[in-house]
Coordinates of C-alpha atoms in Angstrom, one line a residue:
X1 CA 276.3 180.3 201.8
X2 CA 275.7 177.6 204.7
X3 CA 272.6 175.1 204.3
X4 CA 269.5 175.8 205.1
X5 CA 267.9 172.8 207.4
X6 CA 263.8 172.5 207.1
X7 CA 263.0 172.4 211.2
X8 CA 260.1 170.0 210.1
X9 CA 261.8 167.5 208.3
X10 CA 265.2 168.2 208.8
X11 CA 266.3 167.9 205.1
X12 CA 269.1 170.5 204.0
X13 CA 268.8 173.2 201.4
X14 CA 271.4 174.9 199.7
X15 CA 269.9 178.4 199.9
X16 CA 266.9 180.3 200.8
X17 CA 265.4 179.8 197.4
X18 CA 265.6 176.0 197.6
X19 CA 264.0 176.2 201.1
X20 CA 261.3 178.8 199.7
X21 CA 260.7 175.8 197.1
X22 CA 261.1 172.7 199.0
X23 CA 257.8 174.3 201.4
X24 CA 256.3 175.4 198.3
X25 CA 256.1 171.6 196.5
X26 CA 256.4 169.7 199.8
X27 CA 253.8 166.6 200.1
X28 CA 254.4 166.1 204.2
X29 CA 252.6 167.0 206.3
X30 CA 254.8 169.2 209.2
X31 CA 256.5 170.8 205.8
X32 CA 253.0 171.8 204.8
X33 CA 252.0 173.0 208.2
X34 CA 255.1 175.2 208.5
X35 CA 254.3 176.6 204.9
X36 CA 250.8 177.6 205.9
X37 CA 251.6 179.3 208.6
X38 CA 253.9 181.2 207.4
X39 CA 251.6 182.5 204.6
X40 CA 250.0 186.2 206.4
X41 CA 246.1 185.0 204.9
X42 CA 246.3 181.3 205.8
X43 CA 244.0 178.7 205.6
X44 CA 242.8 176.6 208.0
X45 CA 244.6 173.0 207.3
X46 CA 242.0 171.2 208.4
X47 CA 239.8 172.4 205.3
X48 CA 242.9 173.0 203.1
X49 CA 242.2 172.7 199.4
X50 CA 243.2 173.0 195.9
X51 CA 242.1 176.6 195.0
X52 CA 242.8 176.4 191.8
X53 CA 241.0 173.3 190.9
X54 CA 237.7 174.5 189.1
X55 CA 234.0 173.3 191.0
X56 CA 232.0 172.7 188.2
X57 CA 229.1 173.4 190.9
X58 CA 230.5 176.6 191.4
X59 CA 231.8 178.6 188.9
X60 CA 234.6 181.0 189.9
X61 CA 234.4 184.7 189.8
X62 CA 236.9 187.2 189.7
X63 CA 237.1 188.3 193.6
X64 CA 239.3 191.2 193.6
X65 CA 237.1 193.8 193.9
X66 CA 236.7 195.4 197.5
X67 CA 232.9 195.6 197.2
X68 CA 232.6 191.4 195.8
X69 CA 229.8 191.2 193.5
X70 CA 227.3 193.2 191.8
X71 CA 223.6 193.2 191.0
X72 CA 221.8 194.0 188.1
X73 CA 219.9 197.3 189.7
X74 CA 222.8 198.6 191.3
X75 CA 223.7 200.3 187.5
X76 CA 221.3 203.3 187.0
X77 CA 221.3 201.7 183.5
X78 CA 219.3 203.7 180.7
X79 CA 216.5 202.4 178.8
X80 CA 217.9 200.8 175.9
X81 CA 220.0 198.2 176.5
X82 CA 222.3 199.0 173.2
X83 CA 222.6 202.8 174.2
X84 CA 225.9 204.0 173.9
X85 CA 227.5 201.1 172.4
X86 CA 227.5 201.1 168.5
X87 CA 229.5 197.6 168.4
X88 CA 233.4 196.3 168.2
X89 CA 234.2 197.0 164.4
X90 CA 238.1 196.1 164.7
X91 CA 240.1 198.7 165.7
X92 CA 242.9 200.3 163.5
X93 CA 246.1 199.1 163.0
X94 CA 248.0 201.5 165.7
X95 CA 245.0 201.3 168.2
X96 CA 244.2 197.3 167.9
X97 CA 244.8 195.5 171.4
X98 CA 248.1 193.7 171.8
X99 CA 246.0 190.3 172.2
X100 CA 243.0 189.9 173.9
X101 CA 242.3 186.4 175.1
X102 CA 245.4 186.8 177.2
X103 CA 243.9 189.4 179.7
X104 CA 242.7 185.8 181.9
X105 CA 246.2 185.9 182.6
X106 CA 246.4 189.1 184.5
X107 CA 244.9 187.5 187.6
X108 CA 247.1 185.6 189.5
X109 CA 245.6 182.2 191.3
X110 CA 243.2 183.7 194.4
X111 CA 245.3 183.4 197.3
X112 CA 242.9 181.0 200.5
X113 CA 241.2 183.0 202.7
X114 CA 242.1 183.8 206.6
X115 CA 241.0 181.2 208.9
X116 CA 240.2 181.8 212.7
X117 CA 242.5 179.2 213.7
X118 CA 245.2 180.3 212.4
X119 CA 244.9 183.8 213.5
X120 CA 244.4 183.0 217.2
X121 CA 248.2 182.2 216.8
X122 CA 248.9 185.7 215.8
X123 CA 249.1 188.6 217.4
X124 CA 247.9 191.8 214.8
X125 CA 249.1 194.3 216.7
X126 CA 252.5 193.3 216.6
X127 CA 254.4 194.3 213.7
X128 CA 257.6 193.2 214.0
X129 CA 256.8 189.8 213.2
X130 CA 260.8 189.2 212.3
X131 CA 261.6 189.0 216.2
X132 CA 259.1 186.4 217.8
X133 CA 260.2 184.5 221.0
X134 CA 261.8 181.2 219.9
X135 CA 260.6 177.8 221.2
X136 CA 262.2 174.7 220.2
X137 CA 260.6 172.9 217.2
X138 CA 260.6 169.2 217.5
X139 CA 263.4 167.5 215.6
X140 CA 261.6 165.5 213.7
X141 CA 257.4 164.5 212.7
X142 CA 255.8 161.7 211.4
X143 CA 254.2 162.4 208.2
X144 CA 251.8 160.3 209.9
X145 CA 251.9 162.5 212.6
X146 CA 251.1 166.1 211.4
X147 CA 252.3 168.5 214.1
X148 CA 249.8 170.9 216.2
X149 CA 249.7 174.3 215.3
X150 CA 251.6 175.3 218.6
X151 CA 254.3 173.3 217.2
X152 CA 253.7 174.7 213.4
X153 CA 254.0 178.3 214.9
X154 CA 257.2 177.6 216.6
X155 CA 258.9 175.7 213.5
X156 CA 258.0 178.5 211.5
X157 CA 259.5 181.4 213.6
X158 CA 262.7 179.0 213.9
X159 CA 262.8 179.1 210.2
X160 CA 262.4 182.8 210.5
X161 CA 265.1 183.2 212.5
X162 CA 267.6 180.8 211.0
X163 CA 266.7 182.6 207.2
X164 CA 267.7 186.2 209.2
X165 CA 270.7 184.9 209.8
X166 CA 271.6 184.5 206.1
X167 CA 269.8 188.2 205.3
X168 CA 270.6 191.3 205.5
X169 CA 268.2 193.7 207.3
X170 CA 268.0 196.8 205.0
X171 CA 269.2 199.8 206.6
X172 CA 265.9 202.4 207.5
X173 CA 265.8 205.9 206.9
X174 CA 262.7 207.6 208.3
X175 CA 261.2 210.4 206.9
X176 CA 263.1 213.5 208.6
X177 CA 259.5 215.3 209.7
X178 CA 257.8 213.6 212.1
X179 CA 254.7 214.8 211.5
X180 CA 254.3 213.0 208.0
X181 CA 251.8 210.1 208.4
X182 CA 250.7 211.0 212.1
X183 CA 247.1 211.5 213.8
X184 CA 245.7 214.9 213.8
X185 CA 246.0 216.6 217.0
X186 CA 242.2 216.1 217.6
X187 CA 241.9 212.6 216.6
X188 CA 240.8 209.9 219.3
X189 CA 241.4 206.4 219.0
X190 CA 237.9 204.6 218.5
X191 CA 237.4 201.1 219.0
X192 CA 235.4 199.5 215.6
X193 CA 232.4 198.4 215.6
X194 CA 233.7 194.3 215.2
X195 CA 235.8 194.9 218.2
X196 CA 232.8 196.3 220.4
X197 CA 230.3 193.4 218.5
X198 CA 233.2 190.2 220.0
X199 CA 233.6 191.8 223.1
X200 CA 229.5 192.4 223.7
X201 CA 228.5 189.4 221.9
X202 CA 226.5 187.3 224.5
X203 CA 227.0 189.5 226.8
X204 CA 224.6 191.5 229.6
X205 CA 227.3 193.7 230.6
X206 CA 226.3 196.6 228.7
X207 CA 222.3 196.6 229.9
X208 CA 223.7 197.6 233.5
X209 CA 221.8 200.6 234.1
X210 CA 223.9 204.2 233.3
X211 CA 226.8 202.0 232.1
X212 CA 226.1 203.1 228.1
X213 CA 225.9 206.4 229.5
X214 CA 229.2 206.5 231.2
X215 CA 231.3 205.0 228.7
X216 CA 230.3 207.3 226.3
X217 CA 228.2 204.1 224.0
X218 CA 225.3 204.6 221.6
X219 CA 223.9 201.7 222.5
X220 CA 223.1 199.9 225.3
X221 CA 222.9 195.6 224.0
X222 CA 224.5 194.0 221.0
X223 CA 220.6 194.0 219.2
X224 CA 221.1 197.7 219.6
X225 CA 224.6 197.7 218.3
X226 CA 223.2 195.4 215.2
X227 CA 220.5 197.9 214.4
X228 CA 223.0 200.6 214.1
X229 CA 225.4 198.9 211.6
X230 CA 222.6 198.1 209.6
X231 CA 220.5 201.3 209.8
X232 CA 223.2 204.0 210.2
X233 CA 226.5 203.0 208.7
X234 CA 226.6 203.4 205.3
X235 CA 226.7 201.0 202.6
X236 CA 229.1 201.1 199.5
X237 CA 229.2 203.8 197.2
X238 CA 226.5 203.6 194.5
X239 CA 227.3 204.2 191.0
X240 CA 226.4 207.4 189.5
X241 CA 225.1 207.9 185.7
X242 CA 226.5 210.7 183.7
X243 CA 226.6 211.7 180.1
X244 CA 230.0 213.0 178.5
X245 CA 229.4 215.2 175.4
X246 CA 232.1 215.2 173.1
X247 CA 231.9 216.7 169.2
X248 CA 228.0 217.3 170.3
X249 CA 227.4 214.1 170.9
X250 CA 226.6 212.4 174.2
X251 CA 227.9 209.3 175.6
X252 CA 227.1 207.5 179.1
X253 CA 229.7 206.9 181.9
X254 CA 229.1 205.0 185.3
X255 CA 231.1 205.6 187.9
X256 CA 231.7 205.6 191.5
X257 CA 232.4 208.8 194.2
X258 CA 236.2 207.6 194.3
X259 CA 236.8 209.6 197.4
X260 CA 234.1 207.3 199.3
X261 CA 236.3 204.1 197.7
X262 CA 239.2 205.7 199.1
X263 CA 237.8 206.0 202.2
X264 CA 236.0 202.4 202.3
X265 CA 239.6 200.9 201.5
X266 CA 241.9 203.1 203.8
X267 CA 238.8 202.5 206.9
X268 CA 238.4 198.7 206.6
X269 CA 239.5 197.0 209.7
X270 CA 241.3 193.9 207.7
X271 CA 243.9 196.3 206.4
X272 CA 244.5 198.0 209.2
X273 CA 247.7 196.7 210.7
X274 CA 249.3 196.4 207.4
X275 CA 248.7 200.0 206.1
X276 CA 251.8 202.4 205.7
X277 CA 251.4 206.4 206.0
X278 CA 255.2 207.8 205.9
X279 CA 257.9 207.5 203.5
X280 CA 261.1 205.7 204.3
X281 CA 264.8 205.3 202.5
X282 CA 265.7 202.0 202.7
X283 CA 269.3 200.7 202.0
X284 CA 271.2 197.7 201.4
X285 CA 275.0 198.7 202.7
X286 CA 275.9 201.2 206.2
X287 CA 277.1 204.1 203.9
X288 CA 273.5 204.2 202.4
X289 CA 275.0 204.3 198.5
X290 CA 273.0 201.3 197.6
X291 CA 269.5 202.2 197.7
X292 CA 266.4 199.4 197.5
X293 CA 262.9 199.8 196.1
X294 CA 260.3 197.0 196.9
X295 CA 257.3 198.9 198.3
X296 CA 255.7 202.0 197.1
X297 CA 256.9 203.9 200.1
X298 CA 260.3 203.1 199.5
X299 CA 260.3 205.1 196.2
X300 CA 260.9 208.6 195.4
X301 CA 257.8 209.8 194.4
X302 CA 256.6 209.1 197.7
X303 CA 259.3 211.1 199.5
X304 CA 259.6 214.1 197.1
X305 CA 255.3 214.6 197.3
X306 CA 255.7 214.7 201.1
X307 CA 258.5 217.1 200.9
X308 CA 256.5 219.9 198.7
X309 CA 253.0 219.0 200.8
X310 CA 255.0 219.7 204.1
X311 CA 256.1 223.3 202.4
X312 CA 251.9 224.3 202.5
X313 CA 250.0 221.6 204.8
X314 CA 252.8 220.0 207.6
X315 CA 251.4 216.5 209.3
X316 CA 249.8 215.2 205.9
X317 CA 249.2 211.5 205.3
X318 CA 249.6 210.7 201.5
X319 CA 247.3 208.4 199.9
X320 CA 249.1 207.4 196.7
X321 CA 246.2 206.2 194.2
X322 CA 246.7 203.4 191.6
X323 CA 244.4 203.6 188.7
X324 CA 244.2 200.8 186.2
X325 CA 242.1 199.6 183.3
X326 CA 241.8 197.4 180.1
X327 CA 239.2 196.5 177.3
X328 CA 237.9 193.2 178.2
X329 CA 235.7 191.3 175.7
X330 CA 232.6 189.5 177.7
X331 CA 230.9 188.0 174.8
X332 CA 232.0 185.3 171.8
X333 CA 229.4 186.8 169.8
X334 CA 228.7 190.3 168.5
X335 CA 232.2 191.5 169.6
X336 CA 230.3 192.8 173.0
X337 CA 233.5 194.6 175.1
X338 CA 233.4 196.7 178.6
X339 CA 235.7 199.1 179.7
X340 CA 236.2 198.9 183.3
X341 CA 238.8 200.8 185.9
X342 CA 239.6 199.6 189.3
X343 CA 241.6 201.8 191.8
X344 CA 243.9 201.0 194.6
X345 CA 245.6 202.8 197.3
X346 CA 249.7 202.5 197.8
X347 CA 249.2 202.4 201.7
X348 CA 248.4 199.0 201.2
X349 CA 251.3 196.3 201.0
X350 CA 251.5 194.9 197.8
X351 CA 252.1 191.5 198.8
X352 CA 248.1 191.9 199.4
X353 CA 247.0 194.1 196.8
X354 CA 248.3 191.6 193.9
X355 CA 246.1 188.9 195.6
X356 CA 242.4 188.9 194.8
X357 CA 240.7 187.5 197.4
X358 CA 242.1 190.0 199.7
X359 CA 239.8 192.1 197.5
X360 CA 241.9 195.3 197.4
X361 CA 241.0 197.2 194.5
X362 CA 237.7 198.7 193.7
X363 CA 235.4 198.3 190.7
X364 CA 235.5 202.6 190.4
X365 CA 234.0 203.2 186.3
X366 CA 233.2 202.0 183.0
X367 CA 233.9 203.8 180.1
X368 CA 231.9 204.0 177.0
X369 CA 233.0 200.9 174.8
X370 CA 232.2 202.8 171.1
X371 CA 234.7 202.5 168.4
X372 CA 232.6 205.4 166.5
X373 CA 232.0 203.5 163.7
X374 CA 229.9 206.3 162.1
X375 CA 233.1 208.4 161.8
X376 CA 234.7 207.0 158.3
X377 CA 238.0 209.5 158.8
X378 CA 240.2 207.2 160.8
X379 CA 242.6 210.0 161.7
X380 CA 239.0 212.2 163.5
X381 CA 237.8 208.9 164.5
X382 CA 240.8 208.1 166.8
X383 CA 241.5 211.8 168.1
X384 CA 237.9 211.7 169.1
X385 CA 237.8 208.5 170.6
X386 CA 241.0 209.7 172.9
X387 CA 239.3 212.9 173.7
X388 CA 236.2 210.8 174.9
X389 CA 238.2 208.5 177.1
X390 CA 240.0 211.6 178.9
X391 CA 237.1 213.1 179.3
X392 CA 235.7 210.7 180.8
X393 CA 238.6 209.8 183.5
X394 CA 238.6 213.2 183.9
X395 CA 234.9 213.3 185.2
X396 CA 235.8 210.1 187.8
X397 CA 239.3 211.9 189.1
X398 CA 238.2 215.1 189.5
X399 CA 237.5 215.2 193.3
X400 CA 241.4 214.1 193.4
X401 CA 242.1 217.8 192.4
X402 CA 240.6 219.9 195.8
X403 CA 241.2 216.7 197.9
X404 CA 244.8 216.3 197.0
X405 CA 245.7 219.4 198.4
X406 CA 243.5 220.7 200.8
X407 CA 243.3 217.1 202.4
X408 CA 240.3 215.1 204.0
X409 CA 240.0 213.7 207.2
X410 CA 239.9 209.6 207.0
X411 CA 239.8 207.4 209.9
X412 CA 241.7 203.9 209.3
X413 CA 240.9 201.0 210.4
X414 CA 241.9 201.2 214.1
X415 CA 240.0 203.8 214.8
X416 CA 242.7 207.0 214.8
X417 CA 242.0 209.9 212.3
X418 CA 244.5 211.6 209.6
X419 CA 244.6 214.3 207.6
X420 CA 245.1 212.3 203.8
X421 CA 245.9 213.4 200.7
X422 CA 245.0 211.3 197.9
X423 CA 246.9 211.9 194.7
X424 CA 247.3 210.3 191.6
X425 CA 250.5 208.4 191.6
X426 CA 250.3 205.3 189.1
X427 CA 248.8 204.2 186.2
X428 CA 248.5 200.4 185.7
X429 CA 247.7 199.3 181.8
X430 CA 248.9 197.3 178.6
X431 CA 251.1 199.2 175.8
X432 CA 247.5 200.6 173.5
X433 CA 246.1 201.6 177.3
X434 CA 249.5 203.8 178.6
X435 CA 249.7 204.9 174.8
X436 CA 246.1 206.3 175.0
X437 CA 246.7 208.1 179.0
X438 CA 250.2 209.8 178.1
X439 CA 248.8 210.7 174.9
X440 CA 251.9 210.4 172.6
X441 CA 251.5 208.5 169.7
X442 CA 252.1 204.9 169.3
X443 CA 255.4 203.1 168.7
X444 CA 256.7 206.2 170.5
X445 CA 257.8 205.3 174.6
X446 CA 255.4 206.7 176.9
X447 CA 258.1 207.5 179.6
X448 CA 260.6 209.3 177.2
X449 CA 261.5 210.6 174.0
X450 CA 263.7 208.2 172.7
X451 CA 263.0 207.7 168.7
X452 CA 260.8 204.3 167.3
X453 CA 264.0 203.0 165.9
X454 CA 266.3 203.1 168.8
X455 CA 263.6 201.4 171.2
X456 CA 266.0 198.1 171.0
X457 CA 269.3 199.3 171.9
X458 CA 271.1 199.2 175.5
X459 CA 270.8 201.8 178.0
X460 CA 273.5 204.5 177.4
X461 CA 274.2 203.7 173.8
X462 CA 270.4 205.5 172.8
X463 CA 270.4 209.4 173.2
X464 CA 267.2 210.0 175.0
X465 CA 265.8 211.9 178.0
X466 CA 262.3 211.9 179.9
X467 CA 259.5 213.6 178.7
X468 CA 259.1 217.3 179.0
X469 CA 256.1 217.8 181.4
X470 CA 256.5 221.6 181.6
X471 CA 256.5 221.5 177.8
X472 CA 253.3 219.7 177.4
X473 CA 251.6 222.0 179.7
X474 CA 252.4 224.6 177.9
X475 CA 251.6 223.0 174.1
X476 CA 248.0 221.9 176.0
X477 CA 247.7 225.9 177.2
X478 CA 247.6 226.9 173.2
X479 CA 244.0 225.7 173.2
X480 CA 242.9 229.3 173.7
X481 CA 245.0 230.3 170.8
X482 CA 243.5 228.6 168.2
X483 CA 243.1 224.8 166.4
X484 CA 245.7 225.3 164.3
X485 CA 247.8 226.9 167.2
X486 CA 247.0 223.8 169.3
X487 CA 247.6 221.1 167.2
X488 CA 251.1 222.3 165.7
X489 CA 251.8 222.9 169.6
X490 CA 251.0 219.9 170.7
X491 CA 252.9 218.1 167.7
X492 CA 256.2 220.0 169.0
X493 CA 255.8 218.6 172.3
X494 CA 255.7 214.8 170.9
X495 CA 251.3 214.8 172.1
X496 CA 248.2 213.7 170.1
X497 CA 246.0 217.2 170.4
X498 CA 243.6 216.1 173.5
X499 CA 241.7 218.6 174.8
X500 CA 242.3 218.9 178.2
X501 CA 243.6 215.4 179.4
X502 CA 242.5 213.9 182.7
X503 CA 245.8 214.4 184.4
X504 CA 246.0 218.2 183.6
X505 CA 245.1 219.5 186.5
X506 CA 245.9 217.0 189.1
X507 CA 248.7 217.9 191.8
X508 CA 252.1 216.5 191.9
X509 CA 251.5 214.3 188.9
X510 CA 254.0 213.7 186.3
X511 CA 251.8 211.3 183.6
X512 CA 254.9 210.1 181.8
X513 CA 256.4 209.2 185.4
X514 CA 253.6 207.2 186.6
X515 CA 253.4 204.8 183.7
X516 CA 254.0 201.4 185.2
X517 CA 255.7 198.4 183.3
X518 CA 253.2 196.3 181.9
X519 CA 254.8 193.1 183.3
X520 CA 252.6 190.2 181.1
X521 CA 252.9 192.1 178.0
X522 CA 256.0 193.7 177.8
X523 CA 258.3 191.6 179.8
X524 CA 256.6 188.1 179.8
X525 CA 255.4 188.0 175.9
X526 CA 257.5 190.5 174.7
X527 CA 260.9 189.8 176.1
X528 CA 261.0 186.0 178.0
X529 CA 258.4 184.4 175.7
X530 CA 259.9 185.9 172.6
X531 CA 263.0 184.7 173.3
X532 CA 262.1 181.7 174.8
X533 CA 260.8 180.8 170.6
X534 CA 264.2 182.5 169.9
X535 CA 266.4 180.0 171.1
X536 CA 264.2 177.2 170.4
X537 CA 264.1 177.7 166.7

């Protein structure tokens, strides 16, 4: 492969990797420059600083969720403050948490927020960001010199284009039907209300008598305008209280309308130019036999739900959802535990939903956190505490069901309406969480029905296939038949007997298909980690 030269400091690099590294680590400045602005959510240099370097003045919060941070009144909480949570007796052996002062290292370091500097260098309506105009870079800076950001842009689009010389552009293949991912016939682009607040800002234009009137405004000044968004547009969606009653007994769930976070997350103007509505084949050779997956899109579930919603409802935009949740321990004392899930959308890239502070996932429920300690039968204690946690993701997915076929109406970001359809497409958790969703019973694989004992050996030497879903269907349809009837059904189909499980009635879903690795557990502890100690010993 030829070398790489950095068009700050002219150093060569061996590959792209090196090159990737050398910005990554670099102390000078024009290196650091070129790095930043190559970064979509840069900083500002000027104010550029360590962020993950703790403030002891400030202490840091986690700032992923779409909605920030939360007050006290904003939970419809009842009047005892212990309601609904008997405690954290340890859990049984099979159920117990994999390890749980390692959930800290789910969050990755907050990425620096976008700076107005740097983005009146970039054009956001442009997409194809791969094929800028090319200005020459200066040979060389001073690192006593730091370079302009003119002259930061232009370095970093040479780099661009010298790194697309040593890439291969995957070959595209579109969705056949046009229709998938476009506006609806009636929709009209609408400017947002930021764009009409800078344009008006300051400005008298709008108080020109009939003006409002004849450009079809609702206001007529930017006070006007600013009354409006406060008054009129609505806020985030509260969270609702409900009570679950399972084995006669009642336990409390709070939880959001997840088709208003849908909607606050597919409408927000900051994700606008990034969001993707059609599926797409992508391809790393001209014959198309070597296929690449990087973004959801790019997958098959994406293309095969398109293909049977375009046999009922042509034109449909799909909203793949992404639910996730873990047990988190918040206290050192009395074992205190919440049970939170946050939800994401698949339209969104994912280089921006795995970063906090772009604050793309939603705070949408917490569960009940009771480990039933009344119930001395471990056996009844555990198939009641899985009933109760399906019955309660059930309550906060149930709008999915009507929604994901019939379709709502969303407006994105940019103003131009589309028919979505929001289904349920991935489930994010550790081993005890995807063991509890699928329902099969631990040790077993969630995805397939290979035996405990064969787990460890190499694809094509163990004699599995995937899981049945039309099978577990029908074991969960011998409810009516009896509890006798149900449970020896279930047990046939390799399922704990859950009444009913949250995923039951959901279209397009395939539970044992939407189980995503759980990359810190399984892969970094369980496989690099482990053998890592290994080799060392």
């Amino acid at each position: 492969m030829p070398e790489i030269t950095c068009p700050s400091c002219d150093k060569k690099l061996a590959s792209i990797t090196g090159y990737s590294q050398h910005l990554a680590k670099t102390t000078n400045p024009a290196c650091r420059t070129l790095y930043l602005s190559s970064r979509r959510f840069a900083p500002d240099p000027a104010n550029d600083v360590d962020i993950d370097a703790p403030d002891p003045n400030h202490p840091l919060h986690f700032g992923g969720d779409f909605f920030g941070t939360y007050a006290e009144d904003e939970f419809a909480w009842p009047g005892s403050d212990d309601e609904g949570d008997v405690g954290q007796a340890p859990m049984d052996e099979d159920d117990s948490d994999i390890d749980i002062n390692d959930h800290d290292e789910w969050e990755p370091p907050a990425a620096p927020a976008p700076s107005s500097h740097s983005a009146e260098h970039h054009d956001t309506n442009n997409h194809d960001k791969w094929e800028p105009p090319v200005v020459p870079a200066p040979a060389h800076n001073d690192a006593l010199h730091p370079p302009t950001a003119d002259q930061g842009q232009d370095a970093f689009h040479m780099a661009q284009r010298r790194l697309l010389e040593h890439e291969q552009v995957p070959i595209i293949v579109h969705y056949p039907d046009q229709r998938a991912g476009q506006p609806i016939d009636s929709a009209i682009k609408q400017p947002s209300n930021i764009t009409y607040h800078a344009q008006l800002n300051g400005s008298k234009l709008v108080s020109i008598e009939g003006l409002s009137e004849k450009i079809g405004l609702s206001f007529k000044n930017t006070w006007e305008l600013n009354k409006i968004i406060d008054d009129e547009l609505p806020g985030r969606p509260k969270f609702k209280h409900d009570q679950i009653v399972v084995a006669n007994e009642a336990f409390d769930v709070y939880y959001r309308d997840i088709i208003e976070c849908i909607k606050a997350l597919f409408s927000d103007p900051s994700f606008a130019d990034f969001l993707v509505f059609a599926p797409e084949r992508h391809y790393a050779d001209e014959d198309e036999t070597i296929r690449l997956y990087h973004e959801m899109h790019t997958g098959k579930w994406w293309w095969n739900s398109q293909k049977h919603l375009d046999h009922e409802r042509p034109g449909a935009t799909i909203i793949p959802i992404i639910i996730s949740s873990d047990k988190t321990q918040v206290t050192m004392f009395c074992n205190k535990t919440a049970y939170p899930v946050y939800m994401t959308i698949g339209n969104i890239p994912k280089d921006i939903r795995q970063k906090p502070s772009c604050q793309a996932h939603v705070l949408l429920a917490y569960l009940p956190t009771t480990r039933l300690e009344h119930i001395t039968n471990k056996a009844a204690r555990r198939q009641m505490l899985a009933n109760l946690y399906h019955a309660c993701v059930g309550r906060v997915l149930a709008p999915l069901t009507a929604a994901g076929i019939n379709g709502i109406n969303m407006r994105s970001g940019d103003g131009i309406m589309r028919r979505g359809h929001p289904l349920f497409a991935c489930f994010a958790g550790d081993y005890p969480e995807q063991v509890l969703a699928t329902g099969v019973k631990t040790t077993q694989c969630p995805n397939c029905d290979v035996p405990s004992d064969e787990l460890g050996l190499a694809t094509g030497v163990a004699n599995w296939q995937p899981r049945d879903l039309g099978a577990v269907l029908d074991a969960l349809c011998a409810l009516d038949q009896g509890g006798l009837a149900f449970v020896h059904a279930c047990a046939d189909a390799g399922i704990k007997p859950i009444v009913h499980p949250f995923w039951e009635g959901l279209p397009f879903v395939n539970i044992f298909e939407s189980i995503t690795p759980d990359i810190l557990h399984q892969l970094y502890q369980g496989l690099v980690k482990h053998l890592l100690a290994w080799l060392s010993d």
